[in-house]
Amino acid sequence: MKNLLQDRLLWFGGYVLSPTAAILTGLLMLSGCSISETTRRPPIEVWDDMDRQEKFKAQSPVGKDLYGVFEDKRSNRRPVEGTIARGHLALNEPSVTGLVNANTYLGQNPVPLDEAVLKLGHDKYQVYCTPCHDGMGSGKGIVNIREPNYKPANLMDDRIKAFSDGQIYYTITNGKGNMQPYHLQLSPRERWAVAYYVRALQRAHSGTLADVPEDKKGSIQ
Ligand code: HEC
């Protein structure tokens, strides 16, 4: 009885286990599982897992039939107009710094002037400038009334009227003496808009009767 069992085990080991193990080892080597060697030949793939699959490339159609996710066959949408890629914001451009070079202010306001821009400038001036410079730019805002020793500049001074647009913008951006900078509160466009509004106040301040339209002259006392 004992011998019979022994015989069977030997038979099983010799004729079944060993050949199966040998075949499996061979298959494993064939399928490229050998880690001891490197080869330039592509591995034999039993299952290709996810080695190759169709994918979407930015802005391009996909696959043989050239289908995309969107109707125009693009795989993603275009960036919103005016989008600036990270690292491409030109913070040292004259329209952002207000300077042409280290010693020269930009002469002219670079933002095209229209009614909306002037309105924007008016609105931002009311919020950020009137507390000190007052609505007319005289420098007698509420802060000066409460604290007469704090003297905001009179924006109607000939000295400041002679500023270039860039110098006004630069002052708003970086502050001056006791005036704090406003580059965190106001975007470059908003600062240029405020500069336009300061110019409008100055122009109104230098106005004469000759500037008043004929039909309105009668209403001036
Ligand atoms: C908290 C008070 C305060 C606010 C708010 C303020 N300023 Fe001033 N501003 C001053 C003071 C004070 C000075 C004088 C600084 C100096 O010459 O030392 C000044 C000076 C100026 C000058 C003249 C700079 C020069 O070189 O002489 C301009 C132009 C000006 N301000 C514009 C503005 C504008 C535009 C705003 C709104 C965005 C504004 N300021 C908001 C306090 C203020």
PDB file of C-alpha atoms and ligand atoms in Angstrom:
ATOM      1  CA  MET A   1       0.000   0.000   0.000  1.00  0.00           C
ATOM      2  CA  LYS A   2       2.746   2.395   1.065  1.00  0.00           C
ATOM      3  CA  ASN A   3       4.767   1.554  -2.012  1.00  0.00           C
ATOM      4  CA  LEU A   4       1.850   2.118  -4.298  1.00  0.00           C
ATOM      5  CA  LEU A   5       1.362   5.664  -2.964  1.00  0.00           C
ATOM      6  CA  GLN A   6       5.058   6.375  -3.324  1.00  0.00           C
ATOM      7  CA  ASP A   7       4.988   5.115  -6.912  1.00  0.00           C
ATOM      8  CA  ARG A   8       2.016   7.272  -7.784  1.00  0.00           C
ATOM      9  CA  LEU A   9       3.645  10.373  -6.308  1.00  0.00           C
ATOM     10  CA  LEU A  10       6.846   9.726  -8.223  1.00  0.00           C
ATOM     11  CA  TRP A  11       4.884   9.145 -11.413  1.00  0.00           C
ATOM     12  CA  PHE A  12       2.924  12.343 -10.904  1.00  0.00           C
ATOM     13  CA  GLY A  13       6.087  14.350 -10.152  1.00  0.00           C
ATOM     14  CA  GLY A  14       7.978  12.930 -13.098  1.00  0.00           C
ATOM     15  CA  TYR A  15       5.337  12.984 -15.782  1.00  0.00           C
ATOM     16  CA  VAL A  16       3.082  15.877 -14.797  1.00  0.00           C
ATOM     17  CA  LEU A  17       4.706  18.387 -12.414  1.00  0.00           C
ATOM     18  CA  SER A  18       8.164  18.608 -13.927  1.00  0.00           C
ATOM     19  CA  PRO A  19       7.087  19.004 -17.572  1.00  0.00           C
ATOM     20  CA  THR A  20       4.415  21.534 -16.609  1.00  0.00           C
ATOM     21  CA  ALA A  21       6.975  23.552 -14.638  1.00  0.00           C
ATOM     22  CA  ALA A  22       9.406  23.411 -17.562  1.00  0.00           C
ATOM     23  CA  ILE A  23       6.767  24.563 -20.046  1.00  0.00           C
ATOM     24  CA  LEU A  24       5.613  27.399 -17.756  1.00  0.00           C
ATOM     25  CA  THR A  25       9.205  28.589 -17.247  1.00  0.00           C
ATOM     26  CA  GLY A  26       9.713  28.556 -21.007  1.00  0.00           C
ATOM     27  CA  LEU A  27       6.548  30.567 -21.547  1.00  0.00           C
ATOM     28  CA  LEU A  28       7.529  33.090 -18.910  1.00  0.00           C
ATOM     29  CA  MET A  29      10.902  33.616 -20.558  1.00  0.00           C
ATOM     30  CA  LEU A  30       9.279  33.932 -23.956  1.00  0.00           C
ATOM     31  CA  SER A  31       6.834  36.504 -22.729  1.00  0.00           C
ATOM     32  CA  GLY A  32       9.680  38.787 -21.819  1.00  0.00           C
ATOM     33  CA  CYS A  33       9.520  38.406 -18.090  1.00  0.00           C
ATOM     34  CA  SER A  34      13.204  37.794 -17.858  1.00  0.00           C
ATOM     35  CA  ILE A  35      14.655  40.614 -15.781  1.00  0.00           C
ATOM     36  CA  SER A  36      18.271  39.580 -16.062  1.00  0.00           C
ATOM     37  CA  GLU A  37      18.697  40.720 -19.684  1.00  0.00           C
ATOM     38  CA  THR A  38      17.761  43.783 -21.655  1.00  0.00           C
ATOM     39  CA  THR A  39      16.692  43.502 -25.255  1.00  0.00           C
ATOM     40  CA  ARG A  40      15.706  45.832 -28.039  1.00  0.00           C
ATOM     41  CA  ARG A  41      13.094  43.427 -29.272  1.00  0.00           C
ATOM     42  CA  PRO A  42       9.556  44.266 -28.311  1.00  0.00           C
ATOM     43  CA  PRO A  43       8.211  41.920 -25.691  1.00  0.00           C
ATOM     44  CA  ILE A  44       5.777  39.246 -26.715  1.00  0.00           C
ATOM     45  CA  GLU A  45       2.442  40.327 -25.446  1.00  0.00           C
ATOM     46  CA  VAL A  46       0.023  37.828 -24.091  1.00  0.00           C
ATOM     47  CA  TRP A  47      -2.251  40.580 -22.865  1.00  0.00           C
ATOM     48  CA  ASP A  48      -1.523  44.134 -24.040  1.00  0.00           C
ATOM     49  CA  ASP A  49      -2.840  45.593 -20.798  1.00  0.00           C
ATOM     50  CA  MET A  50      -3.295  49.298 -21.551  1.00  0.00           C
ATOM     51  CA  ASP A  51      -0.065  49.849 -23.433  1.00  0.00           C
ATOM     52  CA  ARG A  52      -1.771  51.240 -26.500  1.00  0.00           C
ATOM     53  CA  GLN A  53      -5.047  53.054 -26.604  1.00  0.00           C
ATOM     54  CA  GLU A  54      -6.606  55.996 -28.352  1.00  0.00           C
ATOM     55  CA  LYS A  55      -6.082  59.265 -26.587  1.00  0.00           C
ATOM     56  CA  PHE A  56      -7.012  62.870 -27.013  1.00  0.00           C
ATOM     57  CA  LYS A  57      -4.225  65.238 -27.953  1.00  0.00           C
ATOM     58  CA  ALA A  58      -4.775  68.909 -27.193  1.00  0.00           C
ATOM     59  CA  GLN A  59      -6.955  70.565 -29.820  1.00  0.00           C
ATOM     60  CA  SER A  60      -6.791  67.642 -32.263  1.00  0.00           C
ATOM     61  CA  PRO A  61      -9.211  65.078 -33.623  1.00  0.00           C
ATOM     62  CA  VAL A  62      -8.897  61.500 -32.459  1.00  0.00           C
ATOM     63  CA  GLY A  63      -8.674  58.101 -34.112  1.00  0.00           C
ATOM     64  CA  LYS A  64      -9.206  56.802 -37.621  1.00  0.00           C
ATOM     65  CA  ASP A  65     -12.572  58.447 -38.018  1.00  0.00           C
ATOM     66  CA  LEU A  66     -11.237  61.736 -36.713  1.00  0.00           C
ATOM     67  CA  TYR A  67     -13.859  62.282 -34.133  1.00  0.00           C
ATOM     68  CA  GLY A  68     -13.478  64.874 -31.399  1.00  0.00           C
ATOM     69  CA  VAL A  69     -15.356  65.601 -28.247  1.00  0.00           C
ATOM     70  CA  PHE A  70     -16.869  68.779 -29.619  1.00  0.00           C
ATOM     71  CA  GLU A  71     -18.747  69.529 -32.808  1.00  0.00           C
ATOM     72  CA  ASP A  72     -15.753  71.171 -34.470  1.00  0.00           C
ATOM     73  CA  LYS A  73     -13.825  67.911 -33.837  1.00  0.00           C
ATOM     74  CA  ARG A  74     -11.582  69.536 -31.243  1.00  0.00           C
ATOM     75  CA  SER A  75     -10.817  67.461 -28.198  1.00  0.00           C
ATOM     76  CA  ASN A  76     -10.982  70.471 -25.887  1.00  0.00           C
ATOM     77  CA  ARG A  77     -12.190  74.032 -26.009  1.00  0.00           C
ATOM     78  CA  ARG A  78      -9.956  76.934 -26.974  1.00  0.00           C
ATOM     79  CA  PRO A  79      -8.869  79.171 -24.080  1.00  0.00           C
ATOM     80  CA  VAL A  80     -11.102  82.160 -23.413  1.00  0.00           C
ATOM     81  CA  GLU A  81     -10.015  85.103 -25.539  1.00  0.00           C
ATOM     82  CA  GLY A  82      -7.392  87.181 -23.773  1.00  0.00           C
ATOM     83  CA  THR A  83      -6.176  84.258 -21.661  1.00  0.00           C
ATOM     84  CA  ILE A  84      -2.539  84.586 -20.674  1.00  0.00           C
ATOM     85  CA  ALA A  85      -0.579  81.404 -20.139  1.00  0.00           C
ATOM     86  CA  ARG A  86       1.195  81.023 -16.843  1.00  0.00           C
ATOM     87  CA  GLY A  87       4.579  82.725 -16.897  1.00  0.00           C
ATOM     88  CA  HIS A  88       3.654  84.870 -19.913  1.00  0.00           C
ATOM     89  CA  LEU A  89       2.166  87.847 -18.128  1.00  0.00           C
ATOM     90  CA  ALA A  90       4.273  90.767 -19.323  1.00  0.00           C
ATOM     91  CA  LEU A  91       4.505  92.611 -16.033  1.00  0.00           C
ATOM     92  CA  ASN A  92       7.352  94.786 -17.248  1.00  0.00           C
ATOM     93  CA  GLU A  93       5.523  96.262 -20.224  1.00  0.00           C
ATOM     94  CA  PRO A  94       5.088 100.058 -20.236  1.00  0.00           C
ATOM     95  CA  SER A  95       1.306  99.606 -20.163  1.00  0.00           C
ATOM     96  CA  VAL A  96       1.679  97.778 -16.848  1.00  0.00           C
ATOM     97  CA  THR A  97       4.524  99.726 -15.200  1.00  0.00           C
ATOM     98  CA  GLY A  98       3.726 103.172 -16.620  1.00  0.00           C
ATOM     99  CA  LEU A  99       7.427 103.501 -17.455  1.00  0.00           C
ATOM    100  CA  VAL A 100       9.164 103.459 -20.826  1.00  0.00           C
ATOM    101  CA  ASN A 101      12.502 102.917 -19.088  1.00  0.00           C
ATOM    102  CA  ALA A 102      13.835 103.413 -15.570  1.00  0.00           C
ATOM    103  CA  ASN A 103      13.818 107.224 -15.890  1.00  0.00           C
ATOM    104  CA  THR A 104      10.959 107.963 -18.265  1.00  0.00           C
ATOM    105  CA  TYR A 105       7.212 107.789 -17.718  1.00  0.00           C
ATOM    106  CA  LEU A 106       4.926 106.651 -20.515  1.00  0.00           C
ATOM    107  CA  GLY A 107       3.629 109.839 -22.129  1.00  0.00           C
ATOM    108  CA  GLN A 108       0.184 108.797 -23.302  1.00  0.00           C
ATOM    109  CA  ASN A 109      -2.474 106.674 -21.700  1.00  0.00           C
ATOM    110  CA  PRO A 110      -2.305 103.357 -23.683  1.00  0.00           C
ATOM    111  CA  VAL A 111      -5.945 102.380 -23.052  1.00  0.00           C
ATOM    112  CA  PRO A 112      -8.285 103.510 -25.856  1.00  0.00           C
ATOM    113  CA  LEU A 113     -10.600 106.171 -24.455  1.00  0.00           C
ATOM    114  CA  ASP A 114     -14.336 105.722 -24.643  1.00  0.00           C
ATOM    115  CA  GLU A 115     -17.277 106.523 -22.452  1.00  0.00           C
ATOM    116  CA  ALA A 116     -17.153 103.181 -20.612  1.00  0.00           C
ATOM    117  CA  VAL A 117     -13.500 103.681 -19.670  1.00  0.00           C
ATOM    118  CA  LEU A 118     -14.162 107.199 -18.382  1.00  0.00           C
ATOM    119  CA  LYS A 119     -17.117 105.911 -16.394  1.00  0.00           C
ATOM    120  CA  LEU A 120     -14.912 103.160 -14.947  1.00  0.00           C
ATOM    121  CA  GLY A 121     -12.323 105.786 -14.009  1.00  0.00           C
ATOM    122  CA  HIS A 122     -15.002 107.937 -12.384  1.00  0.00           C
ATOM    123  CA  ASP A 123     -16.359 105.025 -10.353  1.00  0.00           C
ATOM    124  CA  LYS A 124     -12.956 103.842  -9.141  1.00  0.00           C
ATOM    125  CA  TYR A 125     -11.877 107.416  -8.358  1.00  0.00           C
ATOM    126  CA  GLN A 126     -14.975 107.847  -6.174  1.00  0.00           C
ATOM    127  CA  VAL A 127     -14.090 104.716  -4.217  1.00  0.00           C
ATOM    128  CA  TYR A 128     -10.322 104.953  -3.934  1.00  0.00           C
ATOM    129  CA  CYS A 129      -9.321 108.588  -4.295  1.00  0.00           C
ATOM    130  CA  THR A 130     -12.068 110.839  -2.877  1.00  0.00           C
ATOM    131  CA  PRO A 131     -11.367 110.016   0.792  1.00  0.00           C
ATOM    132  CA  CYS A 132      -8.141 111.997   0.476  1.00  0.00           C
ATOM    133  CA  HIS A 133      -8.200 114.003  -2.756  1.00  0.00           C
ATOM    134  CA  ASP A 134     -11.960 114.736  -2.626  1.00  0.00           C
ATOM    135  CA  GLY A 135     -14.401 114.616  -5.530  1.00  0.00           C
ATOM    136  CA  MET A 136     -12.813 117.587  -7.282  1.00  0.00           C
ATOM    137  CA  GLY A 137      -9.215 116.477  -6.707  1.00  0.00           C
ATOM    138  CA  SER A 138      -8.393 119.410  -4.407  1.00  0.00           C
ATOM    139  CA  GLY A 139      -6.860 117.260  -1.681  1.00  0.00           C
ATOM    140  CA  LYS A 140      -9.441 118.304   0.913  1.00  0.00           C
ATOM    141  CA  GLY A 141     -11.177 114.949   1.330  1.00  0.00           C
ATOM    142  CA  ILE A 142     -12.622 113.608   4.562  1.00  0.00           C
ATOM    143  CA  VAL A 143      -9.226 112.346   5.734  1.00  0.00           C
ATOM    144  CA  ASN A 144      -7.749 115.839   5.488  1.00  0.00           C
ATOM    145  CA  ILE A 145     -10.798 117.346   7.247  1.00  0.00           C
ATOM    146  CA  ARG A 146     -10.407 114.931  10.163  1.00  0.00           C
ATOM    147  CA  GLU A 147      -6.616 115.109  10.202  1.00  0.00           C
ATOM    148  CA  PRO A 148      -5.449 118.480   8.854  1.00  0.00           C
ATOM    149  CA  ASN A 149      -1.807 117.520   9.312  1.00  0.00           C
ATOM    150  CA  TYR A 150      -2.257 114.863   6.641  1.00  0.00           C
ATOM    151  CA  LYS A 151      -2.033 116.746   3.380  1.00  0.00           C
ATOM    152  CA  PRO A 152      -2.998 114.905   0.182  1.00  0.00           C
ATOM    153  CA  ALA A 153      -1.748 116.664  -2.932  1.00  0.00           C
ATOM    154  CA  ASN A 154      -4.032 119.042  -4.794  1.00  0.00           C
ATOM    155  CA  LEU A 155      -4.397 117.251  -8.129  1.00  0.00           C
ATOM    156  CA  MET A 156      -5.327 120.591  -9.717  1.00  0.00           C
ATOM    157  CA  ASP A 157      -1.848 122.028  -9.073  1.00  0.00           C
ATOM    158  CA  ASP A 158      -0.114 123.130 -12.243  1.00  0.00           C
ATOM    159  CA  ARG A 159       2.731 120.837 -11.189  1.00  0.00           C
ATOM    160  CA  ILE A 160       0.439 117.790 -11.340  1.00  0.00           C
ATOM    161  CA  LYS A 161      -1.419 119.026 -14.427  1.00  0.00           C
ATOM    162  CA  ALA A 162       1.989 118.939 -16.109  1.00  0.00           C
ATOM    163  CA  PHE A 163       2.456 115.237 -15.221  1.00  0.00           C
ATOM    164  CA  SER A 164       2.391 112.801 -18.130  1.00  0.00           C
ATOM    165  CA  ASP A 165      -0.382 110.183 -18.066  1.00  0.00           C
ATOM    166  CA  GLY A 166       2.280 107.632 -17.115  1.00  0.00           C
ATOM    167  CA  GLN A 167       3.303 109.611 -14.029  1.00  0.00           C
ATOM    168  CA  ILE A 168      -0.262 109.722 -12.720  1.00  0.00           C
ATOM    169  CA  TYR A 169      -0.592 105.999 -13.417  1.00  0.00           C
ATOM    170  CA  TYR A 170       2.776 105.357 -11.748  1.00  0.00           C
ATOM    171  CA  THR A 171       1.672 107.302  -8.638  1.00  0.00           C
ATOM    172  CA  ILE A 172      -1.537 105.253  -8.398  1.00  0.00           C
ATOM    173  CA  THR A 173       0.436 102.033  -8.899  1.00  0.00           C
ATOM    174  CA  ASN A 174       3.261 102.695  -6.462  1.00  0.00           C
ATOM    175  CA  GLY A 175       1.999 105.456  -4.154  1.00  0.00           C
ATOM    176  CA  LYS A 176       4.041 108.505  -3.250  1.00  0.00           C
ATOM    177  CA  GLY A 177       5.309 109.632   0.165  1.00  0.00           C
ATOM    178  CA  ASN A 178       2.329 109.263   2.515  1.00  0.00           C
ATOM    179  CA  MET A 179       0.052 107.903  -0.207  1.00  0.00           C
ATOM    180  CA  GLN A 180      -0.133 104.121  -0.320  1.00  0.00           C
ATOM    181  CA  PRO A 181       0.034 102.165  -3.609  1.00  0.00           C
ATOM    182  CA  TYR A 182      -3.190 101.026  -5.258  1.00  0.00           C
ATOM    183  CA  HIS A 183      -1.911  98.236  -7.512  1.00  0.00           C
ATOM    184  CA  LEU A 184      -3.595  95.590  -5.373  1.00  0.00           C
ATOM    185  CA  GLN A 185      -6.996  97.258  -5.407  1.00  0.00           C
ATOM    186  CA  LEU A 186      -7.001  98.367  -9.050  1.00  0.00           C
ATOM    187  CA  SER A 187      -6.069  96.415 -12.189  1.00  0.00           C
ATOM    188  CA  PRO A 188      -3.796  98.150 -14.736  1.00  0.00           C
ATOM    189  CA  ARG A 189      -6.835  98.938 -16.904  1.00  0.00           C
ATOM    190  CA  GLU A 190      -8.660 100.447 -13.919  1.00  0.00           C
ATOM    191  CA  ARG A 191      -5.610 102.532 -12.997  1.00  0.00           C
ATOM    192  CA  TRP A 192      -5.367 103.914 -16.531  1.00  0.00           C
ATOM    193  CA  ALA A 193      -9.102 104.625 -16.364  1.00  0.00           C
ATOM    194  CA  VAL A 194      -8.593 106.586 -13.117  1.00  0.00           C
ATOM    195  CA  ALA A 195      -5.713 108.460 -14.780  1.00  0.00           C
ATOM    196  CA  TYR A 196      -8.141 109.467 -17.560  1.00  0.00           C
ATOM    197  CA  TYR A 197     -10.621 110.641 -14.966  1.00  0.00           C
ATOM    198  CA  VAL A 198      -7.973 112.740 -13.172  1.00  0.00           C
ATOM    199  CA  ARG A 199      -7.217 114.285 -16.588  1.00  0.00           C
ATOM    200  CA  ALA A 200     -10.945 114.977 -17.060  1.00  0.00           C
ATOM    201  CA  LEU A 201     -11.107 116.682 -13.635  1.00  0.00           C
ATOM    202  CA  GLN A 202      -8.048 118.770 -14.518  1.00  0.00           C
ATOM    203  CA  ARG A 203      -9.538 119.712 -17.876  1.00  0.00           C
ATOM    204  CA  ALA A 204     -12.773 120.761 -16.182  1.00  0.00           C
ATOM    205  CA  HIS A 205     -10.753 122.743 -13.626  1.00  0.00           C
ATOM    206  CA  SER A 206      -9.020 124.700 -16.409  1.00  0.00           C
ATOM    207  CA  GLY A 207     -12.322 125.280 -18.165  1.00  0.00           C
ATOM    208  CA  THR A 208     -13.429 128.792 -19.152  1.00  0.00           C
ATOM    209  CA  LEU A 209     -16.718 130.238 -20.294  1.00  0.00           C
ATOM    210  CA  ALA A 210     -15.565 129.591 -23.852  1.00  0.00           C
ATOM    211  CA  ASP A 211     -15.805 125.819 -23.184  1.00  0.00           C
ATOM    212  CA  VAL A 212     -19.525 126.029 -22.361  1.00  0.00           C
ATOM    213  CA  PRO A 213     -21.846 125.293 -25.302  1.00  0.00           C
ATOM    214  CA  GLU A 214     -23.808 128.364 -26.507  1.00  0.00           C
ATOM    215  CA  ASP A 215     -27.223 127.047 -25.461  1.00  0.00           C
ATOM    216  CA  LYS A 216     -26.001 126.323 -21.892  1.00  0.00           C
ATOM    217  CA  LYS A 217     -24.280 129.671 -21.309  1.00  0.00           C
ATOM    218  CA  GLY A 218     -27.511 131.279 -20.098  1.00  0.00           C
ATOM    219  CA  SER A 219     -27.781 128.781 -17.215  1.00  0.00           C
ATOM    220  CA  ILE A 220     -24.416 129.796 -15.698  1.00  0.00           C
ATOM    221  CA  GLN A 221     -24.511 132.324 -12.905  1.00  0.00           C
TER     222      GLN A 221
HETATM  223  C1  HEC B   1      -5.108 107.836   2.040  1.00  0.00           C
HETATM  224  C2  HEC B   1      -5.061 109.074   1.314  1.00  0.00           C
HETATM  225  C3  HEC B   1      -4.864 109.025  -0.168  1.00  0.00           C
HETATM  226  C4  HEC B   1      -5.609 108.338  -1.093  1.00  0.00           C
HETATM  227  C5  HEC B   1      -6.782 107.430  -0.831  1.00  0.00           C
HETATM  228  C6  HEC B   1      -5.065 108.692  -2.376  1.00  0.00           C
HETATM  229  N1  HEC B   1      -4.014 109.551  -2.256  1.00  0.00           N
HETATM  230 FE1  HEC B   1      -3.005 110.446  -3.737  1.00  0.00          FE
HETATM  231  N2  HEC B   1      -1.857 111.409  -2.400  1.00  0.00           N
HETATM  232  C7  HEC B   1      -1.983 111.341  -1.029  1.00  0.00           C
HETATM  233  C8  HEC B   1      -0.930 112.103  -0.399  1.00  0.00           C
HETATM  234  C9  HEC B   1      -0.729 112.275   1.109  1.00  0.00           C
HETATM  235  C10 HEC B   1      -0.164 112.656  -1.426  1.00  0.00           C
HETATM  236  C11 HEC B   1       1.065 113.525  -1.300  1.00  0.00           C
HETATM  237  C12 HEC B   1       2.262 112.566  -1.276  1.00  0.00           C
HETATM  238  C13 HEC B   1       3.579 113.287  -1.165  1.00  0.00           C
HETATM  239  O1  HEC B   1       3.877 114.140  -2.022  1.00  0.00           O
HETATM  240  O2  HEC B   1       4.304 112.924  -0.235  1.00  0.00           O
HETATM  241  C14 HEC B   1      -0.767 112.213  -2.663  1.00  0.00           C
HETATM  242  C15 HEC B   1      -0.293 112.532  -3.916  1.00  0.00           C
HETATM  243  C16 HEC B   1      -0.885 112.191  -5.107  1.00  0.00           C
HETATM  244  C17 HEC B   1      -0.440 112.603  -6.410  1.00  0.00           C
HETATM  245  C18 HEC B   1       0.775 113.498  -6.709  1.00  0.00           C
HETATM  246  C19 HEC B   1       2.046 112.701  -6.638  1.00  0.00           C
HETATM  247  C20 HEC B   1       3.285 113.531  -6.758  1.00  0.00           C
HETATM  248  O3  HEC B   1       4.276 113.034  -7.337  1.00  0.00           O
HETATM  249  O4  HEC B   1       3.323 114.652  -6.255  1.00  0.00           O
HETATM  250  C21 HEC B   1      -1.290 112.056  -7.319  1.00  0.00           C
HETATM  251  C22 HEC B   1      -1.239 112.193  -8.840  1.00  0.00           C
HETATM  252  C23 HEC B   1      -2.265 111.280  -6.585  1.00  0.00           C
HETATM  253  N3  HEC B   1      -1.988 111.391  -5.238  1.00  0.00           N
HETATM  254  C24 HEC B   1      -3.297 110.585  -7.158  1.00  0.00           C
HETATM  255  C25 HEC B   1      -4.149 109.765  -6.442  1.00  0.00           C
HETATM  256  C26 HEC B   1      -5.161 108.936  -7.061  1.00  0.00           C
HETATM  257  C27 HEC B   1      -5.485 108.935  -8.536  1.00  0.00           C
HETATM  258  C28 HEC B   1      -5.780 108.259  -6.067  1.00  0.00           C
HETATM  259  C29 HEC B   1      -6.846 107.221  -6.181  1.00  0.00           C
HETATM  260  C30 HEC B   1      -6.447 105.983  -6.867  1.00  0.00           C
HETATM  261  C31 HEC B   1      -5.148 108.650  -4.822  1.00  0.00           C
HETATM  262  N4  HEC B   1      -4.164 109.546  -5.090  1.00  0.00           N
HETATM  263  C32 HEC B   1      -5.540 108.162  -3.576  1.00  0.00           C
HETATM  264  C33 HEC B   1      -2.951 110.609  -0.343  1.00  0.00           C
HETATM  265  C34 HEC B   1      -3.875 109.789  -0.912  1.00  0.00           C
END
